[in-house]
Coordinates of C-alpha atoms and ligand atoms in Angstrom, one line a residue:
X14 CA -0.7 -0.9 -53.7
X15 CA 2.0 1.2 -51.9
X16 CA 5.1 -0.6 -51.0
X17 CA 8.6 0.2 -49.9
X18 CA 9.9 1.4 -53.2
X19 CA 6.7 3.2 -54.1
X20 CA 7.6 7.0 -54.6
X21 CA 4.1 7.5 -52.6
X22 CA 5.8 5.9 -49.6
X23 CA 8.9 7.5 -49.5
X24 CA 7.3 11.3 -49.3
X25 CA 4.6 9.7 -46.8
X26 CA 3.4 11.3 -43.6
X27 CA 5.7 9.5 -41.1
X28 CA 3.4 10.0 -37.8
X29 CA 3.4 6.6 -36.9
X30 CA 7.2 6.6 -36.7
X31 CA 7.0 8.8 -34.1
X32 CA 4.7 6.2 -31.8
X33 CA 6.8 4.8 -28.6
X34 CA 7.2 0.9 -29.0
X35 CA 4.6 -0.7 -26.5
X36 CA 5.6 -4.1 -25.1
X37 CA 3.4 -6.7 -25.9
X38 CA 0.8 -7.6 -22.7
X39 CA 3.0 -10.6 -21.3
X40 CA 0.0 -12.6 -19.7
X41 CA -1.4 -12.7 -23.5
X42 CA 1.7 -13.9 -24.6
X43 CA 1.6 -16.8 -22.3
X44 CA -1.5 -18.2 -24.1
X45 CA 0.7 -18.4 -27.3
X46 CA 3.4 -20.3 -24.8
X47 CA 1.2 -22.4 -23.2
X48 CA -0.6 -23.7 -26.5
X49 CA 3.0 -24.4 -28.1
X50 CA 4.3 -26.5 -25.2
X51 CA 3.7 -30.3 -25.5
X52 CA 4.3 -31.4 -22.0
X53 CA 1.2 -33.6 -21.0
X54 CA 1.4 -32.3 -17.3
X55 CA 1.8 -28.5 -18.3
X56 CA -0.4 -26.5 -16.0
X57 CA -2.1 -23.0 -17.1
X58 CA -2.3 -20.8 -14.0
X59 CA -1.9 -17.4 -16.0
X60 CA -5.1 -16.7 -17.7
X61 CA -7.7 -15.3 -15.6
X62 CA -10.9 -17.0 -16.3
X63 CA -12.5 -19.5 -14.6
X64 CA -12.3 -23.1 -15.0
X65 CA -13.8 -26.4 -14.3
X66 CA -12.2 -30.0 -13.2
X67 CA -11.5 -30.8 -17.0
X68 CA -9.7 -27.3 -17.2
X69 CA -12.5 -26.2 -19.6
X70 CA -14.3 -22.8 -19.3
X71 CA -17.8 -23.6 -20.4
X72 CA -20.6 -21.5 -21.4
X73 CA -23.0 -21.6 -18.3
X74 CA -26.0 -23.5 -18.7
X75 CA -28.5 -20.5 -17.6
X76 CA -26.5 -18.7 -20.7
X77 CA -27.3 -21.4 -23.3
X78 CA -30.9 -21.3 -22.3
X79 CA -31.2 -17.6 -22.5
X80 CA -29.4 -17.8 -25.9
X81 CA -32.0 -20.4 -27.1
X82 CA -34.9 -17.9 -25.8
X83 CA -33.1 -14.9 -27.6
X84 CA -32.7 -17.0 -31.1
X85 CA -36.3 -17.7 -31.0
X86 CA -37.8 -14.4 -29.6
X87 CA -35.6 -11.6 -31.1
X88 CA -37.4 -9.8 -33.5
X89 CA -35.1 -7.0 -34.6
X90 CA -31.4 -5.8 -33.8
X91 CA -31.8 -2.3 -34.7
X92 CA -30.5 0.3 -32.2
X93 CA -31.2 0.3 -28.8
X94 CA -29.6 3.8 -27.5
X95 CA -26.6 4.8 -25.6
X96 CA -27.9 3.3 -22.4
X97 CA -28.2 0.0 -24.2
X98 CA -30.7 -2.3 -22.3
X99 CA -32.0 -0.4 -19.4
X100 CA -33.7 -3.5 -18.0
X101 CA -30.5 -5.2 -17.6
X102 CA -28.8 -2.2 -15.6
X103 CA -32.4 -2.1 -13.6
X104 CA -32.4 -6.1 -12.6
X105 CA -28.6 -5.8 -12.0
X106 CA -28.3 -2.8 -9.7
X107 CA -30.8 -5.0 -7.7
X108 CA -28.4 -8.2 -7.6
X109 CA -25.3 -5.4 -7.0
X110 CA -26.3 -3.0 -4.8
X111 CA -29.4 -4.5 -3.2
X112 CA -33.0 -3.0 -3.8
X113 CA -33.1 -0.1 -1.1
X114 CA -30.0 1.5 -3.0
X115 CA -30.9 0.7 -6.4
X116 CA -34.2 2.4 -6.1
X117 CA -32.6 5.4 -4.9
X118 CA -33.4 8.7 -6.9
X119 CA -29.5 9.4 -6.2
X120 CA -28.5 6.5 -8.4
X121 CA -28.2 6.3 -12.4
X122 CA -26.9 3.6 -14.0
X123 CA -25.7 2.3 -17.5
X124 CA -24.9 -0.6 -19.5
X125 CA -21.1 -0.9 -20.6
X126 CA -18.9 -2.9 -22.5
X127 CA -17.6 -5.1 -19.7
X128 CA -16.1 -3.9 -16.2
X129 CA -12.9 -2.2 -18.5
X130 CA -16.0 -0.1 -20.2
X131 CA -17.3 0.8 -16.9
X132 CA -14.1 1.9 -15.0
X133 CA -13.3 4.1 -18.6
X134 CA -16.4 5.6 -18.4
X135 CA -16.5 6.4 -14.7
X136 CA -12.8 7.6 -15.3
X137 CA -14.3 10.0 -17.9
X138 CA -17.2 11.4 -16.1
X139 CA -14.8 11.9 -13.2
X140 CA -12.3 13.7 -15.5
X141 CA -15.3 16.1 -16.3
X142 CA -16.6 16.4 -13.0
X143 CA -13.1 16.6 -11.0
X144 CA -10.4 17.1 -13.3
X145 CA -7.4 17.6 -10.8
X146 CA -8.3 14.6 -9.1
X147 CA -5.9 11.9 -8.2
X148 CA -7.1 8.5 -8.1
X149 CA -5.6 6.6 -5.5
X150 CA -5.1 2.8 -6.2
X151 CA -3.7 -0.1 -3.9
X152 CA -0.7 -1.7 -5.0
X153 CA -0.3 -4.5 -6.4
X154 CA -3.5 -4.2 -8.6
X155 CA -5.2 -5.4 -11.9
X156 CA -2.8 -4.1 -14.5
X157 CA -5.2 -2.3 -16.6
X158 CA -6.4 -0.1 -13.8
X159 CA -3.3 2.5 -13.9
X160 CA -3.7 2.8 -17.8
X161 CA -7.4 3.4 -17.8
X162 CA -7.6 6.3 -15.7
X163 CA -4.4 7.7 -17.2
X164 CA -6.1 7.8 -20.5
X165 CA -8.8 9.4 -19.2
X166 CA -6.4 12.5 -18.2
X167 CA -6.8 11.9 -14.4
X168 CA -3.7 11.7 -12.1
X169 CA -2.8 8.3 -10.7
X170 CA -1.1 7.7 -7.2
X171 CA -0.3 4.4 -5.5
X172 CA -0.8 3.3 -1.8
X173 CA 0.5 0.5 -0.1
X174 CA -2.2 -2.5 0.1
X175 CA -0.6 -5.9 0.2
X176 CA 2.6 -7.2 1.7
X177 CA 3.4 -9.9 -0.6
X178 CA 6.3 -11.6 1.6
X179 CA 3.9 -11.5 4.4
X180 CA 0.8 -12.4 2.4
X181 CA -1.5 -10.2 4.4
X182 CA -2.7 -6.5 3.8
X183 CA -0.9 -3.8 5.6
X184 CA -3.9 -1.9 6.3
X185 CA -2.1 0.5 9.0
X186 CA 0.4 1.6 5.6
X187 CA -2.6 1.8 3.3
X188 CA -4.2 4.6 5.7
X189 CA -0.8 6.3 6.4
X190 CA -0.6 6.6 2.5
X191 CA -3.9 7.8 2.0
X192 CA -3.0 10.7 4.4
X193 CA -1.8 12.3 1.6
X194 CA -4.9 12.4 -0.4
X195 CA -6.7 15.4 -1.0
X196 CA -10.7 16.3 -0.3
X197 CA -12.2 15.5 -4.1
X198 CA -9.7 12.9 -4.8
X199 CA -11.0 9.1 -6.1
X200 CA -10.2 5.9 -4.1
X201 CA -10.2 2.7 -6.2
X202 CA -11.2 0.0 -4.4
X203 CA -12.0 -4.0 -5.4
X204 CA -15.4 -4.8 -4.0
X205 CA -14.1 -8.4 -3.2
X206 CA -11.7 -11.0 -4.6
X207 CA -8.7 -8.8 -5.2
X208 CA -7.0 -9.4 -8.1
X209 CA -4.1 -10.2 -8.0
X210 CA -4.0 -11.0 -4.4
X211 CA -7.4 -12.4 -3.1
X212 CA -7.0 -10.4 0.2
X213 CA -10.4 -9.5 1.7
X214 CA -10.7 -6.2 3.8
X215 CA -12.4 -7.1 6.8
X216 CA -15.8 -5.4 7.5
X217 CA -14.0 -3.0 10.3
X218 CA -11.5 -1.9 7.8
X219 CA -14.0 -0.9 5.6
X220 CA -16.1 0.9 8.0
X221 CA -12.5 2.6 8.8
X222 CA -12.1 3.5 5.1
X223 CA -16.1 4.5 4.8
X224 CA -15.2 6.9 7.8
X225 CA -12.0 8.1 6.5
X226 CA -13.8 9.0 3.1
X227 CA -16.9 10.7 4.5
X228 CA -14.2 12.9 6.8
X229 CA -11.7 13.8 3.8
X230 CA -14.1 14.4 1.3
X231 CA -12.6 11.0 -1.0
X232 CA -15.1 9.7 -3.7
X233 CA -14.9 5.6 -3.5
X234 CA -14.7 4.0 -7.3
X235 CA -15.6 0.4 -6.2
X236 CA -14.9 -2.3 -9.0
X237 CA -16.8 -5.4 -8.5
X238 CA -15.7 -8.0 -11.3
X239 CA -16.2 -11.2 -9.3
X240 CA -19.4 -11.0 -7.4
X241 CA -20.4 -14.5 -6.4
X242 CA -17.1 -16.0 -6.9
X243 CA -15.9 -15.4 -3.1
X244 CA -18.0 -15.9 -0.3
X245 CA -21.8 -15.5 -1.7
X246 CA -23.8 -12.8 -4.0
X247 CA -25.0 -11.1 -1.0
X248 CA -21.8 -11.7 1.0
X249 CA -19.5 -10.3 -2.0
X250 CA -21.3 -7.3 -2.3
X251 CA -21.7 -6.2 1.4
X252 CA -19.0 -4.0 1.4
X253 CA -19.7 -2.0 -2.0
X254 CA -23.0 -1.6 -0.3
X255 CA -22.0 -0.5 3.1
X256 CA -19.9 2.2 1.2
X257 CA -23.0 3.4 -0.9
X258 CA -25.2 3.4 2.0
X259 CA -22.4 5.3 4.2
X260 CA -21.0 8.1 1.8
X261 CA -23.0 10.7 -0.5
X262 CA -21.0 10.1 -3.5
X263 CA -20.0 6.7 -4.7
X264 CA -19.2 4.7 -8.0
X265 CA -19.4 1.3 -8.7
X266 CA -17.8 -0.5 -12.1
X267 CA -19.3 -3.8 -12.4
X268 CA -18.4 -6.9 -14.7
X269 CA -20.7 -10.0 -15.4
X270 CA -18.3 -11.3 -17.3
X271 CA -16.8 -13.9 -14.8
X272 CA -20.0 -14.3 -12.6
X273 CA -21.9 -14.9 -15.9
X274 CA -18.9 -16.6 -17.7
X275 CA -19.2 -14.1 -20.6
X276 CA -15.7 -12.8 -21.0
X277 CA -15.9 -12.1 -25.0
X278 CA -19.4 -10.7 -25.0
X279 CA -18.2 -7.5 -22.7
X280 CA -21.1 -7.3 -20.2
X281 CA -20.9 -4.6 -17.3
X282 CA -22.2 -1.5 -16.2
X283 CA -21.7 1.6 -14.2
X284 CA -23.6 2.9 -11.5
X285 CA -23.0 6.9 -10.0
X286 CA -24.6 7.8 -6.7
X287 CA -24.9 11.5 -6.5
X288 CA -25.1 13.2 -3.3
X289 CA -28.4 14.9 -4.3
X290 CA -31.4 13.4 -6.2
X291 CA -31.4 16.8 -7.9
X292 CA -27.9 16.0 -9.7
X293 CA -28.7 12.5 -10.9
X294 CA -30.2 13.7 -14.0
X295 CA -27.1 15.8 -15.0
X296 CA -25.1 12.8 -14.0
X297 CA -27.1 10.6 -16.2
X298 CA -26.9 13.2 -19.2
X299 CA -23.2 13.3 -18.9
X300 CA -22.8 9.5 -18.7
X301 CA -24.8 9.1 -21.7
X302 CA -22.9 11.8 -23.9
X303 CA -19.6 10.4 -22.8
X304 CA -20.9 6.6 -23.6
X305 CA -21.9 7.9 -27.1
X306 CA -18.8 9.0 -27.8
X307 CA -16.6 6.0 -26.5
X308 CA -18.5 3.4 -28.3
X309 CA -22.2 5.0 -29.1
X310 CA -23.9 2.1 -27.9
X311 CA -22.9 -1.3 -25.8
X312 CA -22.8 -4.5 -27.3
X313 CA -26.5 -6.0 -26.8
X314 CA -25.9 -9.4 -26.8
X315 CA -24.2 -10.5 -23.6
X316 CA -26.4 -8.0 -21.9
X317 CA -29.8 -9.4 -23.2
X318 CA -28.8 -12.7 -21.8
X319 CA -28.1 -11.4 -18.4
X320 CA -31.5 -9.4 -18.4
X321 CA -33.4 -12.8 -19.5
X322 CA -31.9 -14.7 -16.6
X323 CA -32.5 -12.1 -13.9
X324 CA -36.0 -11.6 -15.4
X325 CA -36.9 -15.6 -15.2
X326 CA -37.1 -17.4 -11.7
X327 CA -35.9 -20.6 -13.0
X328 CA -33.2 -19.7 -15.0
X329 CA -31.9 -17.3 -12.0
X330 CA -32.1 -20.3 -9.7
X331 CA -30.1 -22.3 -12.0
X332 CA -27.4 -19.3 -12.7
X333 CA -27.2 -19.2 -9.1
X334 CA -26.9 -22.8 -8.5
X335 CA -23.9 -23.1 -11.0
X336 CA -22.2 -20.1 -9.7
X337 CA -22.3 -21.3 -6.1
X338 CA -20.7 -24.5 -7.9
X339 CA -17.9 -22.6 -9.5
X340 CA -17.4 -20.6 -5.9
X341 CA -17.2 -24.1 -4.2
X342 CA -14.5 -25.5 -6.7
X343 CA -12.4 -22.6 -6.2
X344 CA -12.8 -22.5 -2.5
X345 CA -12.3 -26.2 -2.0
X346 CA -9.0 -25.9 -3.8
X347 CA -7.7 -23.3 -1.8
X348 CA -8.3 -25.4 1.4
X349 CA -6.6 -28.6 -0.4
X350 CA -3.4 -26.4 -1.3
X351 CA -3.6 -24.6 2.2
X352 CA -3.9 -28.0 4.0
X353 CA -0.8 -29.7 2.0
X354 CA 1.3 -26.8 2.0
X355 CA 1.8 -25.0 5.4
X356 CA 3.5 -22.1 3.9
X357 CA 0.4 -21.5 1.5
X358 CA -2.0 -21.4 4.3
X359 CA -3.1 -17.7 3.3
X360 CA -4.4 -18.9 0.3
X361 CA -6.9 -20.8 2.1
X362 CA -7.9 -17.4 4.3
X363 CA -8.2 -15.4 0.9
X364 CA -11.1 -15.3 -1.5
X365 CA -11.6 -15.5 -5.6
X366 CA -9.6 -16.5 -8.6
X367 CA -6.2 -15.4 -7.7
X368 CA -3.3 -15.7 -5.1
X369 CA -0.2 -14.2 -5.5
X370 CA 2.9 -16.1 -4.5
X371 CA 6.0 -14.2 -3.5
X372 CA 8.1 -15.4 -6.1
X373 CA 10.7 -13.5 -8.1
X374 CA 10.5 -13.2 -12.0
X375 CA 13.3 -15.9 -12.4
X376 CA 11.7 -18.3 -10.3
X377 CA 8.1 -17.7 -12.1
X378 CA 10.3 -18.3 -15.7
X379 CA 11.9 -21.5 -14.0
X380 CA 8.4 -22.7 -13.0
X381 CA 7.4 -22.4 -16.6
X382 CA 10.9 -23.5 -18.4
X383 CA 11.3 -26.9 -16.0
X384 CA 7.9 -27.9 -15.2
X385 CA 5.5 -26.4 -17.6
X386 CA 3.9 -24.5 -14.7
X387 CA 2.6 -21.1 -16.3
X388 CA 1.9 -17.9 -14.1
X389 CA 1.6 -13.9 -14.4
X390 CA 5.0 -12.5 -14.2
X391 CA 4.5 -10.9 -10.8
X392 CA 3.6 -14.4 -9.1
X393 CA -0.2 -14.2 -9.4
X394 CA -1.8 -17.5 -9.9
X395 CA -5.2 -18.5 -11.2
X396 CA -6.7 -21.1 -8.7
X397 CA -9.3 -22.3 -11.0
X398 CA -6.2 -23.6 -13.2
X399 CA -5.7 -26.2 -10.3
X400 CA -7.4 -29.4 -10.1
X401 CA -7.1 -32.1 -7.8
X402 CA -4.9 -34.1 -9.8
X403 CA -2.5 -31.3 -10.7
X404 CA -2.2 -29.9 -7.4
X405 CA 0.9 -32.6 -6.4
X406 CA 2.8 -31.5 -9.6
X407 CA 2.1 -27.9 -8.4
X408 CA 3.4 -28.3 -5.3
X409 CA 6.3 -30.4 -5.9
X410 CA 7.6 -28.2 -8.7
X411 CA 7.0 -25.1 -6.3
X412 CA 9.4 -26.8 -3.7
X413 CA 11.9 -27.1 -6.4
X414 CA 11.8 -23.6 -7.6
X415 CA 11.1 -21.6 -4.2
X416 CA 11.8 -24.1 -1.5
Ligands
PMP13 N1 -11.7 -5.0 -12.9 C1 -10.8 -6.5 -12.5 C2 -10.4 -6.0 -11.1 C3 -10.9 -7.3 -13.2 O1 -9.7 -8.4 -12.7 C4 -11.0 -7.3 -14.4 C5 -11.0 -8.5 -15.5 N2 -9.9 -9.2 -15.4 C6 -12.0 -6.3 -15.0 C7 -12.1 -5.4 -13.8 C8 -12.5 -6.2 -16.5 O2 -13.3 -6.7 -16.7 P1 -14.0 -7.4 -18.2 O3 -13.7 -8.5 -19.1 O4 -15.5 -7.5 -17.8 O5 -13.6 -5.8 -18.7

């Protein structure tokens, strides 16, 4: 064993000492703090997972059934290949993009480890195709977006998107900032259920963005991580489909981790639409080569479950029914909060799991210390962490901390 006193350690390579210290992820740190808090009325609004009325994040019924099928029927765990479960990507393409776009020869898709893997693969592909491109990202956004594109060697620029104090999208400011984008730049867009704000672009605003992308030669990369948790499966995909229909080139990074409740199984896909069908095989080849060097093959279990569910009429209907119930729960909580607290009326108009409260970090810390209410440091709350029972405690605490 090499310990601090051994002569080997004394002359050891010191490369690791040159690393910059990285602060721990603030949101993940909250998990430990919440667990060790013994106040019975504590509320976890931090971590971004769906919760039911009992505060649990259960395995969905259709997923449990599909797991039983898999246990029964799977005869090998031999390698699948860099594209993973191709039937999964084929079936999911129709759910996400609708059958016309899904069947286009200009489209190619590949299974990825979660939405994060899809974003990273998309970033690597764009880095190969357009190494000088800048990725434009609205502020605020999911904190992992910037690091993913920077790690792939792309440049990142922020544009104004959401005015936290006014609780609305500042669309004029967004389009003003995007004037600085250059042809060939990438525009990252949340397809629905914006994380962390819950703010939704209106169809007319999406049309303006599509027109802008077409005119300026900007390529949209849409991040769709919450399909079905806003207004419905088709409704939540409408903007993505409209962008794919309107523009020659587009990318879609998709996550099944929320709408199938498969978080830790890491299920996602990346689709890339090329301007010409002839280019699609080139894109496909590069996607596979990149996937091979990133993770070789994506994890199979979760994608196999999604494939089994989407391939079975009964399981699919049950999945859709449970997803609808999850959506109704979130939207019901949104309505309740908005009706009880007029200053939070915006929460009733927004969609998805998240909302952002205009609170200073000190106020967020006070919510935790004085009232046992855990929120992300930027004021983001997970609506699904609320219940009919804990809403009064949440609103009363908020009234004391940030009246
Ligand atoms: N995009 C957004 C907007 C997200 O909120 C998340 C997850 N929090 C992801 C992508 C990544 O999803 P996954 O867990 O499937 O990697």
